[in-house]
mmCIF file of C-alpha atoms and ligand atoms in Angstrom:
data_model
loop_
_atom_site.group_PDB
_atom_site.id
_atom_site.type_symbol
_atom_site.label_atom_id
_atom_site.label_comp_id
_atom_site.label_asym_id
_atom_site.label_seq_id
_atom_site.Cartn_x
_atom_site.Cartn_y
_atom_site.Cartn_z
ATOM 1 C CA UNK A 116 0.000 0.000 0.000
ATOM 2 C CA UNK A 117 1.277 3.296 -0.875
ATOM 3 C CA UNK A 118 0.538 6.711 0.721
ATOM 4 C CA UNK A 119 0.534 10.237 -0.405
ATOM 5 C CA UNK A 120 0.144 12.974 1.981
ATOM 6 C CA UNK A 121 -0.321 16.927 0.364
ATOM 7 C CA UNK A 122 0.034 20.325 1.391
ATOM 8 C CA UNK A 123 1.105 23.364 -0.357
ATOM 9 C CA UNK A 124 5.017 23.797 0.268
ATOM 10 C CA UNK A 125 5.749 20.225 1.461
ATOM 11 C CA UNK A 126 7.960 21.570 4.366
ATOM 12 C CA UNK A 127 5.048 21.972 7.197
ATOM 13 C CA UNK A 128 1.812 19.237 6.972
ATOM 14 C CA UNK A 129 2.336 16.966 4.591
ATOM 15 C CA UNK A 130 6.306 16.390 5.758
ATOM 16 C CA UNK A 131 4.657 15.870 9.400
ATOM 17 C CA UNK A 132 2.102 13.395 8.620
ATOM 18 C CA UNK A 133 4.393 11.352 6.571
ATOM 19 C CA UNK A 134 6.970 10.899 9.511
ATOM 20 C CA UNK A 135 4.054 10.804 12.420
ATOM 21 C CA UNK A 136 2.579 7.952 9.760
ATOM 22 C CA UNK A 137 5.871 6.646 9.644
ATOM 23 C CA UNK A 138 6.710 5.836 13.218
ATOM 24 C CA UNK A 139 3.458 4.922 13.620
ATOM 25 C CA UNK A 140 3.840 2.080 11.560
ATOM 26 C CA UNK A 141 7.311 0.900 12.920
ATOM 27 C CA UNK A 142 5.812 0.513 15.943
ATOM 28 C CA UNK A 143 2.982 -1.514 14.414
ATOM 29 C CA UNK A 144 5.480 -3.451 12.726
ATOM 30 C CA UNK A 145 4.269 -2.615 9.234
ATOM 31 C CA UNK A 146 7.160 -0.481 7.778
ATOM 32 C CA UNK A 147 7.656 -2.436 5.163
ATOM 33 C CA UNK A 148 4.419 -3.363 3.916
ATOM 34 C CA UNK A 149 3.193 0.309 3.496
ATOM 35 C CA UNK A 150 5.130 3.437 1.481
ATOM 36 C CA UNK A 151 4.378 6.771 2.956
ATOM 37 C CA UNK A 152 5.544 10.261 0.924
ATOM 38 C CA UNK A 153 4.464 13.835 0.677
ATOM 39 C CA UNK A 154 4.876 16.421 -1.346
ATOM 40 C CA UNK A 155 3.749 19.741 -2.236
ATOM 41 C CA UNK A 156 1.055 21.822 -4.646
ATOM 42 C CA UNK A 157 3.530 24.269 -5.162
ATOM 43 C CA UNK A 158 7.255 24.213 -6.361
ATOM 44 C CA UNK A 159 8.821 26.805 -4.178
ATOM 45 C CA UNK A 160 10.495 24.386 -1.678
ATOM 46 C CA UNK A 161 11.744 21.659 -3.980
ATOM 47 C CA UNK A 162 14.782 19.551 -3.223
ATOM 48 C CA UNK A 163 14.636 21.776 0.701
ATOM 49 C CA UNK A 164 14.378 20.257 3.677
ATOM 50 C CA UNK A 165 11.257 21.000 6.281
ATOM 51 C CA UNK A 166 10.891 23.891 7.563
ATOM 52 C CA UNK A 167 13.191 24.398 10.800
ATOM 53 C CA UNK A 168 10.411 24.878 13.079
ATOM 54 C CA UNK A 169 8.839 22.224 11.798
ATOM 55 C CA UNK A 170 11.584 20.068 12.042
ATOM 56 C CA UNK A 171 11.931 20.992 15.732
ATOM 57 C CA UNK A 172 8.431 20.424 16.894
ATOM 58 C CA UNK A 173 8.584 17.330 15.251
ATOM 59 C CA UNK A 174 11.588 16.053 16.708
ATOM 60 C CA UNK A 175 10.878 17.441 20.539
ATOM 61 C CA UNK A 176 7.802 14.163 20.043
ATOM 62 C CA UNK A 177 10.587 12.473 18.711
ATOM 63 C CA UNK A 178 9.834 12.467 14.726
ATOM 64 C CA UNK A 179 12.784 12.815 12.920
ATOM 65 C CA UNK A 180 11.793 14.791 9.510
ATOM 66 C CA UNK A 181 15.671 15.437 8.968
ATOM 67 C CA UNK A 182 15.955 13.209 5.670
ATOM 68 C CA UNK A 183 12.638 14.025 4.007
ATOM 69 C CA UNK A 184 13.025 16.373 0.774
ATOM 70 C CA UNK A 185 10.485 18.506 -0.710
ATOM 71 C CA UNK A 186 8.548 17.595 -3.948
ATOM 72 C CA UNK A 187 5.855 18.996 -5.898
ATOM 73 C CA UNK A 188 3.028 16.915 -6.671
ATOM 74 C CA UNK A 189 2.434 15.458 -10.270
ATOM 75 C CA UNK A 190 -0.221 13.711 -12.438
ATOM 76 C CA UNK A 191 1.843 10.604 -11.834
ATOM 77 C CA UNK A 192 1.658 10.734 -8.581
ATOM 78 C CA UNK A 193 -1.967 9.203 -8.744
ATOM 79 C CA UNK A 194 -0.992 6.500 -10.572
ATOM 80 C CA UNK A 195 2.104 5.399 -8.051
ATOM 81 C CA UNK A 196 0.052 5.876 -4.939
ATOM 82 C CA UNK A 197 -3.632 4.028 -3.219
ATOM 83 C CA UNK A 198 -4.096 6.966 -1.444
ATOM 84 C CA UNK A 199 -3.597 10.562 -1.847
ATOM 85 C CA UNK A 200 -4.996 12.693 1.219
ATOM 86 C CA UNK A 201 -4.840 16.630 1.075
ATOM 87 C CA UNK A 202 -4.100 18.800 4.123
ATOM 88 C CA UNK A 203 -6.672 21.593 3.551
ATOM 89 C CA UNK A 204 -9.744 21.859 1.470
ATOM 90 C CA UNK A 205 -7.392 24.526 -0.846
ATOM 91 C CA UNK A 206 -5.246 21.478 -1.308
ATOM 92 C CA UNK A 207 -7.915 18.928 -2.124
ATOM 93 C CA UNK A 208 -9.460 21.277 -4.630
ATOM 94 C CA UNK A 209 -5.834 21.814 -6.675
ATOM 95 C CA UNK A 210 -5.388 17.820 -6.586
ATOM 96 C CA UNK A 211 -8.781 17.453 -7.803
ATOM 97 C CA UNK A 212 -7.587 19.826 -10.542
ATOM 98 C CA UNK A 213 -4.474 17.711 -11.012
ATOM 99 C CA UNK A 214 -5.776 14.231 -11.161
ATOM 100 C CA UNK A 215 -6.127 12.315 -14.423
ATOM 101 C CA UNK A 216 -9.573 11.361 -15.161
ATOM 102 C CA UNK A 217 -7.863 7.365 -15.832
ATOM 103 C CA UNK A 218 -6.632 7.564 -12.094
ATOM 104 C CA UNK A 219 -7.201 4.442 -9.652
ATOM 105 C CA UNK A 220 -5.756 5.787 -6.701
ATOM 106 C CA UNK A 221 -8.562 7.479 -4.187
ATOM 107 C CA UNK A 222 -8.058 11.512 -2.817
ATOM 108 C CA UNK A 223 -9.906 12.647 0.322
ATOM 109 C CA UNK A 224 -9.198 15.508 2.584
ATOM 110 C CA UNK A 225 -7.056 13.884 5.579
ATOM 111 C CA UNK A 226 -8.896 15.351 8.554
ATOM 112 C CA UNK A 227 -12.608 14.840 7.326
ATOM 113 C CA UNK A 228 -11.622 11.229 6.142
ATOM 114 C CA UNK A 229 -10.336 10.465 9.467
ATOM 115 C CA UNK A 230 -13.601 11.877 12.053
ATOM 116 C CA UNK A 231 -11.729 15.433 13.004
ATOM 117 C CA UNK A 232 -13.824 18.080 14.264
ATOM 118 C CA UNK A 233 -12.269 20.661 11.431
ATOM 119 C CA UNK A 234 -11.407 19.619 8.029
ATOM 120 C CA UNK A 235 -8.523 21.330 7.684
ATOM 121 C CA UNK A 236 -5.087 21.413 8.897
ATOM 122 C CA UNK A 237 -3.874 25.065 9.691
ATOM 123 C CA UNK A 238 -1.372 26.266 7.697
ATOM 124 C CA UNK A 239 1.567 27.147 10.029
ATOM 125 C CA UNK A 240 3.824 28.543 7.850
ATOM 126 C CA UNK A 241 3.682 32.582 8.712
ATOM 127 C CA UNK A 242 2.112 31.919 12.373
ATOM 128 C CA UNK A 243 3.932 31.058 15.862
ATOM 129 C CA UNK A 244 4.731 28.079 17.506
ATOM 130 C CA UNK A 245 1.773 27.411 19.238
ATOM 131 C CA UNK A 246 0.401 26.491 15.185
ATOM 132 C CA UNK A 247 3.129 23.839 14.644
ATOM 133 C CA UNK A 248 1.889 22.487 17.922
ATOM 134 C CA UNK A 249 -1.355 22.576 16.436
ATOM 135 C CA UNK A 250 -1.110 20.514 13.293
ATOM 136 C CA UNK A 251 1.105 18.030 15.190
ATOM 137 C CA UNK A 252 -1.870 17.278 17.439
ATOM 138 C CA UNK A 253 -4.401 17.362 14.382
ATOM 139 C CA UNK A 254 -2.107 14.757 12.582
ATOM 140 C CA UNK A 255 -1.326 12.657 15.482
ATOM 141 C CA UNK A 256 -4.956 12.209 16.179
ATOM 142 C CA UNK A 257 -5.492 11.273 12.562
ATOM 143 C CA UNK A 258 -2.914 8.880 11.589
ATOM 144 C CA UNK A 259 -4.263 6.940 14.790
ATOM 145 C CA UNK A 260 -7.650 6.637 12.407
ATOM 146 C CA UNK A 261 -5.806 5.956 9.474
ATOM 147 C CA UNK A 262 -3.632 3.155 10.770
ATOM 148 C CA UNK A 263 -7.166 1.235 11.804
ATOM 149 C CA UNK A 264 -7.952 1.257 8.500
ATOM 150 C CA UNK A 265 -4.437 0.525 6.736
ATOM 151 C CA UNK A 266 -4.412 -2.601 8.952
ATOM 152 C CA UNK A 267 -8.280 -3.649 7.919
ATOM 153 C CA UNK A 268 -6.746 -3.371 4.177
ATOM 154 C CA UNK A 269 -4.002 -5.213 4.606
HETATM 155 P P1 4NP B 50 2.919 23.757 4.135
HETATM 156 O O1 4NP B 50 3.194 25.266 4.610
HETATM 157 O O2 4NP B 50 1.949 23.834 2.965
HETATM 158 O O3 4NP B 50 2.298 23.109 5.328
HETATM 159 O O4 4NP B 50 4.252 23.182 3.760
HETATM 160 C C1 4NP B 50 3.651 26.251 3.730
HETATM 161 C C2 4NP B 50 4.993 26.358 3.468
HETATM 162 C C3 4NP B 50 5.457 27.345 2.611
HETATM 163 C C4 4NP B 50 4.561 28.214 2.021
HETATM 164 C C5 4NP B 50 3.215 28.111 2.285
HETATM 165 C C6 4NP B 50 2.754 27.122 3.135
HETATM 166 N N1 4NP B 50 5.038 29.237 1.156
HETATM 167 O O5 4NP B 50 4.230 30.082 0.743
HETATM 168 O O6 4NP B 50 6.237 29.274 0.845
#
């Protein structure tokens, strides 16, 4: 199974739910049987690393983002992923823009798919720290929800 998670710059959201996703499936021993990636709507940040508060909000509940690389998101991309899920609703409307009429793989807005009280993940990028605080607590909740139902489709 392959996931896609999408944001606009790929250095806030999308970067944190792919390593939250991440560790939570080493710990569910299932690392290997599920690919997890982001990337962004926009090609501002491509080939950076996330953004450094990001990074450090991540990493103080111990998610290590250091290695991830921004990309921006592609027609492809629904073709070489199962599951493409959008931070915000500005997101999900862009992919819906982007995705090939042909394509197999399923979009849906991350928080709504997953029984969040909002929809959308804030973007953090030109608020203060209590935001990235914010969308780690939106995503952590989340990716609880989405590993039930990774592990009923595996
Ligand atoms: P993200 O946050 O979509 O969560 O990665 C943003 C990062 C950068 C920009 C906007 C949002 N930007 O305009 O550069």
């Amino acid at each position: 199974m392959r996931i896609l998670f999408v944001c606009l710059g790929n250095i806030c959201r999308s970067p944190t739910a792919e390593g939250v996703l991440r560790r939570h499936l080493q710990h569910a021993g299932l690392a290997d049987r599920v690919e997890v990636a982001s990337a962004g709507t926009g090609d501002w940040h491509v080939g950076q690393g996330p953004d450094e508060r990001t990074c450090r909000a991540a990493l103080a509940r111990g998610y290590d983002l250091s290695r991830q690389r921004a990309q921006q998101v592609t027609p492809a991309h629904f073709a070489d992923y199962d599951l493409v899920l959008a931070m915000d609703s500005s997101n999900l409307r862009d992919l819906q823009a982007l995705r090939p009429g042909t394509a197999k793989g399923e979009l849906d807005l991350f928080l709504r798919r997953y029984g969040a009280r909002v929809d959308d993940v804030p973007d953090p990028y030109h608020g203060g720290a209590d935001g990235f605080e914010q969308v780690l607590d939106l995503i952590e909740d989340a990716c609880q929800a989405l590993l039930v139902e990774i592990k009923g489709r595996l």
